[in-house]
Tab-separated table of C-alpha atoms in Angstrom:
chain	number	residue	atom	x	y	z
D	299	MET	CA	97.781	73.402	95.943
D	300	PRO	CA	95.383	76.154	96.968
D	301	HIS	CA	95.700	79.530	95.398
D	302	MET	CA	97.600	81.789	97.694
D	303	ASN	CA	98.438	85.160	96.060
D	304	PRO	CA	95.435	87.533	95.959
D	305	THR	CA	94.098	87.981	92.463
D	306	ARG	CA	93.315	91.421	90.989
D	307	THR	CA	89.601	90.740	91.463
D	308	GLN	CA	90.301	89.789	95.212
D	309	ARG	CA	92.116	93.038	95.755
D	310	TYR	CA	89.477	94.961	93.991
D	311	TYR	CA	86.699	93.525	96.297
D	312	HIS	CA	88.883	94.158	99.428
D	313	ALA	CA	89.192	97.682	98.321
D	314	CYS	CA	85.420	97.943	97.734
D	315	LEU	CA	84.901	96.506	101.320
D	316	ALA	CA	87.167	99.178	102.771
D	317	ALA	CA	85.426	101.881	100.783
D	318	ARG	CA	81.978	100.793	101.617
D	319	THR	CA	82.791	100.341	105.374
D	320	ALA	CA	84.207	103.901	105.334
D	321	ALA	CA	80.995	105.134	103.619
D	322	PHE	CA	78.784	103.473	106.121
D	323	ALA	CA	80.834	104.872	109.018
D	324	VAL	CA	80.574	108.334	107.506
D	325	VAL	CA	76.750	108.019	107.222
D	326	LEU	CA	76.324	106.546	110.624
D	327	ALA	CA	78.554	109.273	112.318
D	328	GLY	CA	76.522	111.973	110.503
D	329	ALA	CA	73.224	110.478	111.530
D	330	LEU	CA	74.224	110.073	115.245
D	331	LEU	CA	76.465	113.140	115.746
D	332	VAL	CA	75.019	115.928	113.616
D	333	PRO	CA	71.482	114.779	112.873
D	334	ASP	CA	70.178	118.250	112.032
D	335	ARG	CA	73.049	118.846	109.452
D	336	PHE	CA	72.309	115.279	108.158
D	337	ASP	CA	68.710	116.130	107.574
D	338	ARG	CA	69.561	119.478	105.824
D	339	ASP	CA	72.056	117.717	103.553
D	340	LEU	CA	69.598	115.020	102.701
D	341	ALA	CA	66.864	117.530	101.889
D	342	ASP	CA	69.253	119.641	99.772
D	343	GLY	CA	70.293	116.619	97.885
D	344	PHE	CA	72.937	116.988	95.172
D	345	ARG	CA	72.393	120.823	94.961
D	346	ILE	CA	75.172	121.302	97.585
D	347	LEU	CA	78.507	119.637	98.257
D	348	SER	CA	78.175	117.574	101.327
D	349	PRO	CA	79.265	114.095	102.522
D	350	LEU	CA	75.946	112.761	101.376
D	351	SER	CA	76.062	114.168	97.953
D	352	ILE	CA	79.645	112.911	97.526
D	353	LEU	CA	78.671	109.364	98.542
D	354	TRP	CA	75.641	109.627	96.166
D	355	LEU	CA	77.945	110.555	93.359
D	356	LEU	CA	80.326	107.702	94.067
D	357	LEU	CA	77.381	105.342	94.172
D	358	MET	CA	76.150	106.565	90.846
D	359	VAL	CA	79.721	106.222	89.307
D	360	SER	CA	79.953	102.672	90.578
D	361	MET	CA	76.499	101.739	89.138
D	362	VAL	CA	77.419	103.254	85.734
D	363	PHE	CA	80.644	101.246	85.892
D	364	ARG	CA	78.496	98.126	86.244
D	365	LEU	CA	76.800	98.838	82.980
D	366	PHE	CA	79.998	98.078	80.931
D	367	PRO	CA	82.313	95.166	80.638
D	368	SER	CA	85.088	95.120	83.322
D	369	LYS	CA	88.323	93.124	83.753
D	370	VAL	CA	88.338	93.492	87.503
D	371	GLU	CA	84.759	92.778	88.587
D	372	SER	CA	83.714	89.145	89.126
D	373	LEU	CA	82.509	86.984	86.435
D	374	GLY	CA	79.424	86.596	88.607
D	375	CYS	CA	78.175	90.046	87.248
D	376	GLN	CA	80.102	90.023	84.026
D	377	LYS	CA	78.680	86.742	82.631
D	378	GLU	CA	75.831	88.717	81.071
D	379	PHE	CA	78.163	90.163	78.491
D	380	ALA	CA	78.753	88.242	75.331
D	381	ARG	CA	82.483	88.611	75.427
D	382	ARG	CA	82.690	86.466	78.576
D	383	TYR	CA	80.707	83.650	77.172
D	384	ARG	CA	82.645	80.471	76.142
D	385	PRO	CA	80.129	78.020	74.796
D	386	THR	CA	80.291	74.298	75.799
D	387	GLY	CA	78.092	73.272	72.944
D	388	ARG	CA	75.333	72.120	75.213
D	389	ALA	CA	71.945	73.748	76.057
D	390	VAL	CA	71.067	74.779	79.516
D	391	PRO	CA	69.139	71.983	81.289
D	392	PRO	CA	65.569	73.225	82.011
D	393	GLN	CA	65.815	71.876	85.577
D	394	ASP	CA	68.882	74.241	86.099
D	395	ILE	CA	66.809	77.237	85.029
D	396	ARG	CA	63.853	76.283	87.196
D	397	GLN	CA	66.080	75.664	90.247
D	398	ALA	CA	67.882	78.951	89.752
D	399	ASN	CA	64.584	80.903	89.360
D	400	ARG	CA	63.067	79.121	92.302
D	401	GLY	CA	65.973	80.204	94.496
D	402	ALA	CA	65.803	83.788	93.174
D	403	LEU	CA	62.008	83.871	93.962
D	404	ILE	CA	62.658	82.787	97.600
D	405	VAL	CA	65.269	85.465	97.949
D	406	ALA	CA	62.921	88.098	96.566
D	407	LEU	CA	60.142	87.112	98.872
D	408	VAL	CA	62.351	87.019	101.988
D	409	TRP	CA	63.901	90.395	101.048
D	410	ILE	CA	60.614	92.143	100.508
D	411	ALA	CA	59.223	90.710	103.687
D	412	PHE	CA	62.253	91.606	105.680
D	413	ASN	CA	62.358	95.258	104.375
D	414	ALA	CA	58.601	95.667	104.751
D	415	VAL	CA	59.175	95.797	108.475
D	416	PHE	CA	61.386	98.949	107.936
D	417	PHE	CA	58.979	100.481	105.480
D	418	LEU	CA	56.128	100.077	107.949
D	419	GLY	CA	58.174	101.491	110.709
D	420	HIS	CA	59.044	104.522	108.483
D	421	ALA	CA	55.417	105.017	107.438
D	422	LYS	CA	54.254	104.897	111.141
D	423	GLY	CA	56.989	107.501	112.022
D	424	TRP	CA	58.953	105.168	114.190
D	425	LEU	CA	61.995	105.161	111.900
D	426	THR	CA	63.493	108.323	110.416
D	427	ASP	CA	64.884	108.991	106.971
D	428	ARG	CA	68.302	109.015	108.614
D	429	PHE	CA	67.769	105.414	109.717
D	430	LEU	CA	66.882	104.292	106.179
D	431	VAL	CA	70.017	106.050	104.724
D	432	CYS	CA	72.102	104.261	107.309
D	433	LEU	CA	70.444	100.998	106.501
D	434	ALA	CA	71.345	101.423	102.877
D	435	GLY	CA	74.916	102.083	103.848
D	436	PHE	CA	74.859	98.828	105.916
D	437	TYR	CA	73.467	96.904	102.982
D	438	GLY	CA	76.266	98.182	100.767
D	439	MET	CA	78.924	97.006	103.248
D	440	SER	CA	77.146	93.687	103.709
D	441	ASP	CA	77.020	93.129	99.912
D	442	ILE	CA	80.855	92.877	99.748
D	443	ILE	CA	80.941	90.737	102.960
D	444	CYS	CA	78.632	88.359	101.113
D	445	ILE	CA	81.053	88.189	98.238
D	446	LEU	CA	84.143	87.700	100.288
D	447	PHE	CA	83.056	85.894	103.422
D	448	PHE	CA	79.627	84.543	103.882
D	449	CYS	CA	76.421	84.897	101.834
D	450	PRO	CA	73.179	83.815	103.460
D	451	PHE	CA	71.359	83.966	100.060
D	452	GLN	CA	73.863	81.465	98.680
D	453	SER	CA	74.117	79.122	101.721
D	454	TRP	CA	70.455	79.058	102.934
D	455	MET	CA	68.298	79.881	99.875
D	456	MET	CA	69.810	79.385	96.440
D	457	HIS	CA	72.585	76.843	97.161
D	458	ASN	CA	74.694	77.941	94.142
D	459	ARG	CA	78.252	76.927	94.133
D	460	CYS	CA	79.772	80.391	94.266
D	461	CYS	CA	79.443	84.033	93.176
D	462	THR	CA	80.375	83.162	89.602
D	463	THR	CA	77.229	81.097	89.129
D	464	CYS	CA	75.043	83.399	91.280
D	465	ARG	CA	71.536	83.906	89.705
D	466	ILE	CA	70.972	87.296	91.378
D	467	TYR	CA	74.422	88.913	91.333
D	468	ASP	CA	73.209	92.019	89.680
D	469	TRP	CA	70.413	92.496	92.199
D	470	ASP	CA	72.933	93.957	94.543
D	471	TYR	CA	72.542	97.637	93.819
D	472	LEU	CA	68.729	97.334	93.887
D	473	MET	CA	68.972	95.586	97.209
D	474	LEU	CA	71.356	98.275	98.506
D	475	CYS	CA	68.970	100.991	97.445
D	476	THR	CA	65.796	99.303	98.791
D	477	PRO	CA	65.508	101.416	101.969
D	478	LEU	CA	65.894	104.580	99.791
D	479	LEU	CA	62.686	103.715	97.936
D	480	ALA	CA	60.774	105.182	100.910
D	481	LEU	CA	62.495	108.525	100.681
D	482	GLN	CA	61.012	111.532	98.763
D	483	ASN	CA	64.387	112.690	97.819
D	484	ALA	CA	66.029	113.318	94.446
D	485	MET	CA	69.329	111.673	95.314
D	486	ALA	CA	67.617	108.508	96.670
D	487	LEU	CA	65.140	108.296	93.746
D	488	SER	CA	67.861	108.768	91.155
D	489	ALA	CA	69.950	106.004	92.771
D	490	CYS	CA	66.939	103.678	92.852
D	491	LEU	CA	66.274	104.393	89.207
D	492	LEU	CA	69.702	103.499	88.031
D	493	ALA	CA	69.804	100.365	90.233
D	494	ALA	CA	66.461	99.322	88.665
D	495	VAL	CA	68.022	99.759	85.184
D	496	ILE	CA	70.880	97.373	86.159
D	497	PHE	CA	68.336	94.934	87.569
D	498	VAL	CA	66.080	94.963	84.453
D	499	ARG	CA	68.933	94.664	82.061
D	500	TRP	CA	70.285	91.571	83.981
D	501	GLU	CA	66.819	89.886	83.923
D	502	VAL	CA	66.080	90.565	80.262
D	503	THR	CA	69.587	89.316	79.310
D	504	LEU	CA	69.024	86.141	81.375
D	505	LEU	CA	65.694	85.637	79.671
D	506	ARG	CA	67.187	86.238	76.182
D	507	HIS	CA	70.463	84.496	76.710
D	508	PRO	CA	70.192	81.930	79.484
D	509	GLU	CA	73.196	80.071	78.052
D	510	ARG	CA	75.647	82.772	79.415
D	511	PHE	CA	74.416	82.282	83.029
D	512	PHE	CA	74.931	78.528	83.540
D	513	GLU	CA	78.018	76.432	83.677
D	514	ALA	CA	76.473	73.611	81.701
D	515	SER	CA	76.422	75.897	78.641
D	516	ASN	CA	79.148	78.446	79.561
D	517	ASP	CA	82.617	76.956	80.063
D	518	ALA	CA	83.940	80.163	81.569
D	519	LEU	CA	81.829	79.435	84.686
D	520	ARG	CA	83.468	76.227	85.591
D	521	CYS	CA	85.793	75.955	88.516
D	522	ALA	CA	88.720	74.858	86.282
D	523	ALA	CA	88.419	78.196	84.411
D	524	CYS	CA	88.297	80.405	87.525
D	525	GLN	CA	90.790	83.247	87.631
D	526	GLU	CA	89.563	85.196	90.738
D	527	HIS	CA	89.189	82.567	93.414
D	528	LEU	CA	86.678	84.761	95.357
D	529	CYS	CA	85.486	81.530	97.141
D	530	GLN	CA	88.816	81.040	98.748
D	531	GLN	CA	88.041	82.858	102.080
D	532	LYS	CA	84.524	81.566	102.231
D	533	ARG	CA	85.699	77.989	102.038
D	534	ALA	CA	88.450	78.647	104.493
D	535	LEU	CA	85.976	80.128	106.940
D	536	ALA	CA	83.522	77.322	106.447
D	537	ALA	CA	86.256	74.734	107.025
D	538	HIS	CA	87.315	76.510	110.188
D	539	GLY	CA	83.664	76.603	111.409
D	540	ARG	CA	83.343	72.826	110.828
D	541	SER	CA	86.549	72.106	112.597
D	542	ARG	CA	85.392	73.932	115.698
D	543	ARG	CA	82.125	72.036	116.004
D	544	PRO	CA	82.159	69.490	118.866
D	545	HIS	CA	82.390	65.880	117.650
D	546	THR	CA	79.840	63.360	119.188
D	547	GLU	CA	81.465	60.154	120.156
D	548	HIS	CA	79.422	57.034	119.422
């Protein structure tokens, strides 16, 4: 029978979705309703208490949280830690590593090309700093949507089974902070720096300990060992979408 009761990890990510949606709403409302105040708060950075500085602090805390083992976050980001490794006794097939790296490269190239449009618009003066901050807020909300409901990187580019086996899980904060790279602002740059630390540590750990990242060598990543069932809603939505497609009679 399918798993019905929400797990602790599911509840955690639903809370994250609510929090990040609220954060995006606050940023968007500030940018649209009080743009002058928004610009002043952004320029003052963390030197004053403002909605932006509070959101910056919450973002920094959540990134620091990612640096340590957690019992509530998905194994997708926790598999880098040795304590979550359950060896199968087999080595990682080289083709699995090549396929995962190829998918990650495709994601990186698409992400860079996609965001280059916004960087160009900002450099030309067509897009404001406010827009880039709002875009980062939108990325933060979309990140949790990818985990819970639908992930274009998984479905269209990497074709991994689920978040647990995701090659790029810990790219999330760097992707969230991507628009902030264009800002000459202490809050933005400090967030980008910490996100880069998370990204580099992930990639170094993957290079040194690939056995932790693949189900062929890590028994904890197998479906039978799953305790979080984050794919539940994704699969339900996918099945619903297939059922609504018109059937062609032959």
